[in-house]
JSON list of C-alpha atoms in Angstrom, two decimals:
[
{"chain": "A", "resi": 1, "resn": "MET", "atom": "CA", "xyz": [122.25, 94.94, 96.67]},
{"chain": "A", "resi": 2, "resn": "SER", "atom": "CA", "xyz": [118.95, 94.52, 98.48]},
{"chain": "A", "resi": 3, "resn": "ASP", "atom": "CA", "xyz": [116.97, 91.29, 98.06]},
{"chain": "A", "resi": 4, "resn": "ASP", "atom": "CA", "xyz": [114.19, 93.51, 96.69]},
{"chain": "A", "resi": 5, "resn": "LEU", "atom": "CA", "xyz": [116.35, 94.26, 93.66]},
{"chain": "A", "resi": 6, "resn": "SER", "atom": "CA", "xyz": [117.99, 90.87, 93.24]},
{"chain": "A", "resi": 7, "resn": "ASP", "atom": "CA", "xyz": [116.58, 90.19, 89.77]},
{"chain": "A", "resi": 8, "resn": "LEU", "atom": "CA", "xyz": [116.58, 93.42, 87.77]},
{"chain": "A", "resi": 9, "resn": "ASP", "atom": "CA", "xyz": [115.61, 91.61, 84.57]},
{"chain": "A", "resi": 10, "resn": "GLU", "atom": "CA", "xyz": [112.23, 90.78, 86.08]},
{"chain": "A", "resi": 11, "resn": "MET", "atom": "CA", "xyz": [111.43, 94.30, 87.28]},
{"chain": "A", "resi": 12, "resn": "GLY", "atom": "CA", "xyz": [109.03, 96.81, 85.84]},
{"chain": "A", "resi": 13, "resn": "PRO", "atom": "CA", "xyz": [109.97, 100.44, 85.22]},
{"chain": "A", "resi": 14, "resn": "VAL", "atom": "CA", "xyz": [111.08, 102.37, 88.29]},
{"chain": "A", "resi": 15, "resn": "ASP", "atom": "CA", "xyz": [109.94, 105.95, 88.87]},
{"chain": "A", "resi": 16, "resn": "TYR", "atom": "CA", "xyz": [110.39, 108.53, 91.57]},
{"chain": "A", "resi": 17, "resn": "LEU", "atom": "CA", "xyz": [108.35, 111.45, 92.85]},
{"chain": "A", "resi": 18, "resn": "VAL", "atom": "CA", "xyz": [109.17, 114.33, 95.14]},
{"chain": "A", "resi": 19, "resn": "VAL", "atom": "CA", "xyz": [105.95, 115.63, 96.69]},
{"chain": "A", "resi": 20, "resn": "GLU", "atom": "CA", "xyz": [106.19, 118.96, 98.51]},
{"chain": "A", "resi": 21, "resn": "PHE", "atom": "CA", "xyz": [103.97, 119.72, 101.52]},
{"chain": "A", "resi": 22, "resn": "PRO", "atom": "CA", "xyz": [103.60, 123.49, 102.03]},
{"chain": "A", "resi": 23, "resn": "GLY", "atom": "CA", "xyz": [104.19, 124.51, 105.62]},
{"chain": "A", "resi": 24, "resn": "SER", "atom": "CA", "xyz": [105.31, 120.93, 106.32]},
{"chain": "A", "resi": 25, "resn": "ARG", "atom": "CA", "xyz": [101.62, 120.09, 106.78]},
{"chain": "A", "resi": 26, "resn": "MET", "atom": "CA", "xyz": [100.82, 116.51, 105.85]},
{"chain": "A", "resi": 27, "resn": "THR", "atom": "CA", "xyz": [97.18, 115.55, 106.23]},
{"chain": "A", "resi": 28, "resn": "GLY", "atom": "CA", "xyz": [97.71, 111.92, 105.32]},
{"chain": "A", "resi": 29, "resn": "GLU", "atom": "CA", "xyz": [94.80, 112.04, 102.87]},
{"chain": "A", "resi": 30, "resn": "GLY", "atom": "CA", "xyz": [96.76, 110.50, 100.00]},
{"chain": "A", "resi": 31, "resn": "PHE", "atom": "CA", "xyz": [98.52, 107.77, 101.95]},
{"chain": "A", "resi": 32, "resn": "PRO", "atom": "CA", "xyz": [95.59, 105.28, 102.02]},
{"chain": "A", "resi": 33, "resn": "LEU", "atom": "CA", "xyz": [95.49, 105.62, 98.23]},
{"chain": "A", "resi": 34, "resn": "LEU", "atom": "CA", "xyz": [99.22, 104.87, 98.05]},
{"chain": "A", "resi": 35, "resn": "LEU", "atom": "CA", "xyz": [98.73, 101.85, 100.29]},
{"chain": "A", "resi": 36, "resn": "ASP", "atom": "CA", "xyz": [95.88, 100.69, 98.04]},
{"chain": "A", "resi": 37, "resn": "LEU", "atom": "CA", "xyz": [98.20, 100.79, 95.01]},
{"chain": "A", "resi": 38, "resn": "VAL", "atom": "CA", "xyz": [100.68, 98.63, 96.93]},
{"chain": "A", "resi": 39, "resn": "ASP", "atom": "CA", "xyz": [98.00, 96.22, 98.16]},
{"chain": "A", "resi": 40, "resn": "ARG", "atom": "CA", "xyz": [96.66, 95.77, 94.62]},
{"chain": "A", "resi": 41, "resn": "ARG", "atom": "CA", "xyz": [100.24, 95.16, 93.39]},
{"chain": "A", "resi": 42, "resn": "ILE", "atom": "CA", "xyz": [100.13, 98.06, 90.94]},
{"chain": "A", "resi": 43, "resn": "ILE", "atom": "CA", "xyz": [103.31, 99.51, 92.45]},
{"chain": "A", "resi": 44, "resn": "ARG", "atom": "CA", "xyz": [105.98, 98.40, 94.89]},
{"chain": "A", "resi": 45, "resn": "ILE", "atom": "CA", "xyz": [107.58, 100.97, 97.18]},
{"chain": "A", "resi": 46, "resn": "LEU", "atom": "CA", "xyz": [111.36, 100.70, 96.96]},
{"chain": "A", "resi": 47, "resn": "ASP", "atom": "CA", "xyz": [112.27, 103.81, 98.96]},
{"chain": "A", "resi": 48, "resn": "LEU", "atom": "CA", "xyz": [110.28, 106.31, 100.98]},
{"chain": "A", "resi": 49, "resn": "VAL", "atom": "CA", "xyz": [112.05, 109.22, 102.65]},
{"chain": "A", "resi": 50, "resn": "PHE", "atom": "CA", "xyz": [110.72, 112.42, 104.18]},
{"chain": "A", "resi": 51, "resn": "ILE", "atom": "CA", "xyz": [112.71, 115.63, 104.43]},
{"chain": "A", "resi": 52, "resn": "ARG", "atom": "CA", "xyz": [112.12, 119.13, 105.78]},
{"chain": "A", "resi": 53, "resn": "LYS", "atom": "CA", "xyz": [113.72, 122.40, 104.71]},
{"chain": "A", "resi": 54, "resn": "ASP", "atom": "CA", "xyz": [114.14, 124.91, 107.53]},
{"chain": "A", "resi": 55, "resn": "ALA", "atom": "CA", "xyz": [113.79, 128.67, 107.11]},
{"chain": "A", "resi": 56, "resn": "ASP", "atom": "CA", "xyz": [117.59, 128.97, 106.92]},
{"chain": "A", "resi": 57, "resn": "GLY", "atom": "CA", "xyz": [117.71, 126.45, 104.03]},
{"chain": "A", "resi": 58, "resn": "THR", "atom": "CA", "xyz": [118.97, 123.50, 106.07]},
{"chain": "A", "resi": 59, "resn": "VAL", "atom": "CA", "xyz": [117.54, 120.19, 104.83]},
{"chain": "A", "resi": 60, "resn": "SER", "atom": "CA", "xyz": [117.12, 117.33, 107.27]},
{"chain": "A", "resi": 61, "resn": "GLY", "atom": "CA", "xyz": [115.49, 113.93, 107.26]},
{"chain": "A", "resi": 62, "resn": "VAL", "atom": "CA", "xyz": [112.22, 113.35, 109.07]},
{"chain": "A", "resi": 63, "resn": "GLU", "atom": "CA", "xyz": [111.44, 110.04, 110.77]},
{"chain": "A", "resi": 64, "resn": "LEU", "atom": "CA", "xyz": [108.07, 108.50, 109.87]},
{"chain": "A", "resi": 65, "resn": "LYS", "atom": "CA", "xyz": [107.11, 108.51, 113.55]},
{"chain": "A", "resi": 66, "resn": "ASP", "atom": "CA", "xyz": [107.71, 112.29, 113.69]},
{"chain": "A", "resi": 67, "resn": "LEU", "atom": "CA", "xyz": [105.17, 113.16, 110.98]},
{"chain": "A", "resi": 68, "resn": "GLY", "atom": "CA", "xyz": [102.33, 113.58, 113.45]},
{"chain": "A", "resi": 69, "resn": "ALA", "atom": "CA", "xyz": [99.38, 111.59, 114.70]},
{"chain": "A", "resi": 70, "resn": "GLU", "atom": "CA", "xyz": [97.20, 112.33, 111.65]},
{"chain": "A", "resi": 71, "resn": "VAL", "atom": "CA", "xyz": [99.61, 110.46, 109.36]},
{"chain": "A", "resi": 72, "resn": "ASP", "atom": "CA", "xyz": [100.15, 106.74, 110.04]},
{"chain": "A", "resi": 73, "resn": "LEU", "atom": "CA", "xyz": [102.91, 105.49, 107.79]},
{"chain": "A", "resi": 74, "resn": "THR", "atom": "CA", "xyz": [104.20, 102.69, 109.98]},
{"chain": "A", "resi": 75, "resn": "VAL", "atom": "CA", "xyz": [103.37, 100.23, 107.19]},
{"chain": "A", "resi": 76, "resn": "PHE", "atom": "CA", "xyz": [106.20, 101.84, 105.17]},
{"chain": "A", "resi": 77, "resn": "GLU", "atom": "CA", "xyz": [108.71, 101.72, 108.04]},
{"chain": "A", "resi": 78, "resn": "GLY", "atom": "CA", "xyz": [111.98, 100.38, 106.67]},
{"chain": "A", "resi": 79, "resn": "ALA", "atom": "CA", "xyz": [111.05, 100.82, 102.99]},
{"chain": "A", "resi": 80, "resn": "SER", "atom": "CA", "xyz": [114.57, 101.24, 101.70]},
{"chain": "A", "resi": 81, "resn": "SER", "atom": "CA", "xyz": [116.35, 99.67, 98.78]},
{"chain": "A", "resi": 82, "resn": "ASP", "atom": "CA", "xyz": [119.25, 102.12, 99.10]},
{"chain": "A", "resi": 83, "resn": "LEU", "atom": "CA", "xyz": [118.52, 103.53, 95.64]},
{"chain": "A", "resi": 84, "resn": "LEU", "atom": "CA", "xyz": [118.19, 107.00, 97.14]},
{"chain": "A", "resi": 85, "resn": "GLY", "atom": "CA", "xyz": [121.55, 108.50, 97.99]},
{"chain": "A", "resi": 86, "resn": "GLN", "atom": "CA", "xyz": [122.47, 111.67, 99.80]},
{"chain": "A", "resi": 87, "resn": "ASP", "atom": "CA", "xyz": [122.94, 113.42, 96.43]},
{"chain": "A", "resi": 88, "resn": "ASP", "atom": "CA", "xyz": [119.31, 112.61, 95.54]},
{"chain": "A", "resi": 89, "resn": "ILE", "atom": "CA", "xyz": [118.08, 113.89, 98.90]},
{"chain": "A", "resi": 90, "resn": "ASP", "atom": "CA", "xyz": [120.15, 117.07, 98.53]},
{"chain": "A", "resi": 91, "resn": "GLU", "atom": "CA", "xyz": [118.74, 117.66, 95.04]},
{"chain": "A", "resi": 92, "resn": "ALA", "atom": "CA", "xyz": [115.17, 117.20, 96.29]},
{"chain": "A", "resi": 93, "resn": "GLY", "atom": "CA", "xyz": [115.92, 119.62, 99.13]},
{"chain": "A", "resi": 94, "resn": "ARG", "atom": "CA", "xyz": [117.05, 122.28, 96.65]},
{"chain": "A", "resi": 95, "resn": "ALA", "atom": "CA", "xyz": [113.65, 122.07, 94.96]},
{"chain": "A", "resi": 96, "resn": "LEU", "atom": "CA", "xyz": [111.79, 122.78, 98.22]},
{"chain": "A", "resi": 97, "resn": "ASP", "atom": "CA", "xyz": [110.77, 126.19, 99.51]},
{"chain": "A", "resi": 98, "resn": "PRO", "atom": "CA", "xyz": [111.99, 126.97, 103.03]},
{"chain": "A", "resi": 99, "resn": "GLY", "atom": "CA", "xyz": [109.53, 125.88, 105.71]},
{"chain": "A", "resi": 100, "resn": "ASN", "atom": "CA", "xyz": [108.18, 123.02, 103.60]},
{"chain": "A", "resi": 101, "resn": "ALA", "atom": "CA", "xyz": [108.58, 119.26, 103.79]},
{"chain": "A", "resi": 102, "resn": "ALA", "atom": "CA", "xyz": [108.60, 116.61, 101.08]},
{"chain": "A", "resi": 103, "resn": "GLY", "atom": "CA", "xyz": [108.18, 112.93, 100.60]},
{"chain": "A", "resi": 104, "resn": "ILE", "atom": "CA", "xyz": [110.55, 111.23, 98.18]},
{"chain": "A", "resi": 105, "resn": "ILE", "atom": "CA", "xyz": [109.21, 107.98, 96.86]},
{"chain": "A", "resi": 106, "resn": "VAL", "atom": "CA", "xyz": [110.90, 105.49, 94.53]},
{"chain": "A", "resi": 107, "resn": "TYR", "atom": "CA", "xyz": [108.55, 102.84, 93.23]},
{"chain": "A", "resi": 108, "resn": "GLU", "atom": "CA", "xyz": [108.44, 100.00, 90.75]},
{"chain": "A", "resi": 109, "resn": "ASN", "atom": "CA", "xyz": [105.54, 99.93, 88.31]},
{"chain": "A", "resi": 110, "resn": "LEU", "atom": "CA", "xyz": [104.51, 96.29, 88.82]},
{"chain": "A", "resi": 111, "resn": "TRP", "atom": "CA", "xyz": [101.66, 96.65, 86.33]},
{"chain": "A", "resi": 112, "resn": "ALA", "atom": "CA", "xyz": [104.21, 97.23, 83.55]},
{"chain": "A", "resi": 113, "resn": "ALA", "atom": "CA", "xyz": [106.66, 94.47, 84.53]},
{"chain": "A", "resi": 114, "resn": "PRO", "atom": "CA", "xyz": [105.36, 91.79, 82.08]},
{"chain": "A", "resi": 115, "resn": "PHE", "atom": "CA", "xyz": [105.51, 94.26, 79.19]},
{"chain": "A", "resi": 116, "resn": "ALA", "atom": "CA", "xyz": [108.98, 95.47, 80.21]},
{"chain": "A", "resi": 117, "resn": "ARG", "atom": "CA", "xyz": [110.28, 91.88, 80.47]},
{"chain": "A", "resi": 118, "resn": "ALA", "atom": "CA", "xyz": [108.90, 91.03, 77.02]},
{"chain": "A", "resi": 119, "resn": "MET", "atom": "CA", "xyz": [110.52, 94.11, 75.51]},
{"chain": "A", "resi": 120, "resn": "ARG", "atom": "CA", "xyz": [113.90, 93.31, 77.11]},
{"chain": "A", "resi": 121, "resn": "ARG", "atom": "CA", "xyz": [113.74, 89.70, 75.89]},
{"chain": "A", "resi": 122, "resn": "SER", "atom": "CA", "xyz": [113.12, 90.95, 72.35]},
{"chain": "A", "resi": 123, "resn": "GLY", "atom": "CA", "xyz": [116.14, 93.25, 72.55]},
{"chain": "A", "resi": 124, "resn": "ALA", "atom": "CA", "xyz": [114.15, 96.48, 72.80]},
{"chain": "A", "resi": 125, "resn": "GLN", "atom": "CA", "xyz": [115.28, 99.26, 75.09]},
{"chain": "A", "resi": 126, "resn": "VAL", "atom": "CA", "xyz": [113.83, 102.51, 76.30]},
{"chain": "A", "resi": 127, "resn": "VAL", "atom": "CA", "xyz": [115.69, 105.39, 74.66]},
{"chain": "A", "resi": 128, "resn": "ALA", "atom": "CA", "xyz": [113.58, 108.23, 76.04]},
{"chain": "A", "resi": 129, "resn": "GLY", "atom": "CA", "xyz": [110.90, 108.74, 78.61]},
{"chain": "A", "resi": 130, "resn": "GLY", "atom": "CA", "xyz": [109.23, 111.41, 80.63]},
{"chain": "A", "resi": 131, "resn": "ARG", "atom": "CA", "xyz": [106.19, 112.56, 82.46]},
{"chain": "A", "resi": 132, "resn": "ILE", "atom": "CA", "xyz": [103.90, 115.47, 81.71]},
{"chain": "A", "resi": 133, "resn": "PRO", "atom": "CA", "xyz": [102.77, 117.18, 84.93]},
{"chain": "A", "resi": 134, "resn": "VAL", "atom": "CA", "xyz": [99.03, 117.82, 85.22]},
{"chain": "A", "resi": 135, "resn": "GLN", "atom": "CA", "xyz": [99.76, 121.54, 85.66]},
{"chain": "A", "resi": 136, "resn": "ALA", "atom": "CA", "xyz": [101.44, 121.56, 82.22]},
{"chain": "A", "resi": 137, "resn": "LEU", "atom": "CA", "xyz": [98.43, 119.82, 80.65]},
{"chain": "A", "resi": 138, "resn": "LEU", "atom": "CA", "xyz": [96.06, 122.35, 82.21]},
{"chain": "A", "resi": 139, "resn": "ALA", "atom": "CA", "xyz": [98.19, 125.26, 80.99]},
{"chain": "A", "resi": 140, "resn": "SER", "atom": "CA", "xyz": [98.27, 123.79, 77.49]},
{"chain": "A", "resi": 141, "resn": "LEU", "atom": "CA", "xyz": [94.48, 123.36, 77.44]},
{"chain": "A", "resi": 142, "resn": "ASP", "atom": "CA", "xyz": [94.03, 126.92, 78.72]},
{"chain": "A", "resi": 143, "resn": "ALA", "atom": "CA", "xyz": [96.28, 128.19, 75.91]},
{"chain": "A", "resi": 144, "resn": "VAL", "atom": "CA", "xyz": [94.30, 126.28, 73.29]},
{"chain": "A", "resi": 145, "resn": "GLU", "atom": "CA", "xyz": [91.02, 127.66, 74.65]},
{"chain": "A", "resi": 146, "resn": "ALA", "atom": "CA", "xyz": [92.44, 131.21, 74.67]},
{"chain": "A", "resi": 147, "resn": "GLU", "atom": "CA", "xyz": [93.52, 130.89, 71.03]},
{"chain": "A", "resi": 148, "resn": "ALA", "atom": "CA", "xyz": [90.11, 129.49, 70.01]},
{"chain": "A", "resi": 149, "resn": "GLY", "atom": "CA", "xyz": [88.18, 132.09, 72.04]}
]
C-alpha cells in the first residue's frame, strides 16, 4: 500500500470523477482551479489518469506530457496511489464516445476528514451515498417550472 494511504482511519471520504473531453480537446481552463483546491488542502489527489478512445473503440492511456502545450499538468506527474486498476480504466473507457478523451481523478475530501474520523470513532458508518449531477438538477427545475407554467 502506498504511503499516501498508510492510515485509512485518518482519511476523509474518497471520491472519483471521470471527465470527458469532446474531440480530445483539453483547454486546461479547469486545472488551475483543481490545483487551487489541492493548495488550499480541500482535496488531495490520489490518482490522476488520462485516457483516449479512438474511432475504432480502442482505449489507451495518455501521458501527461502528451496532452499538449496549453495544458501544464506536470505538478500532478506521478499522482498514483494504485487505487485505479485496469478494470476501472476499462469501465471509464466504455462510458466515452469514440474520438474523445477523459481524465479520471480519485481524490480525498480533506475538508471532511475531521468529521469522518469523529463519525468512525463513534461507531457510525456510511450506509449510502451519491452525487446528483448538475444536469439532473437543471432538468428537475425545468420540470417543476413546466408544471407550474
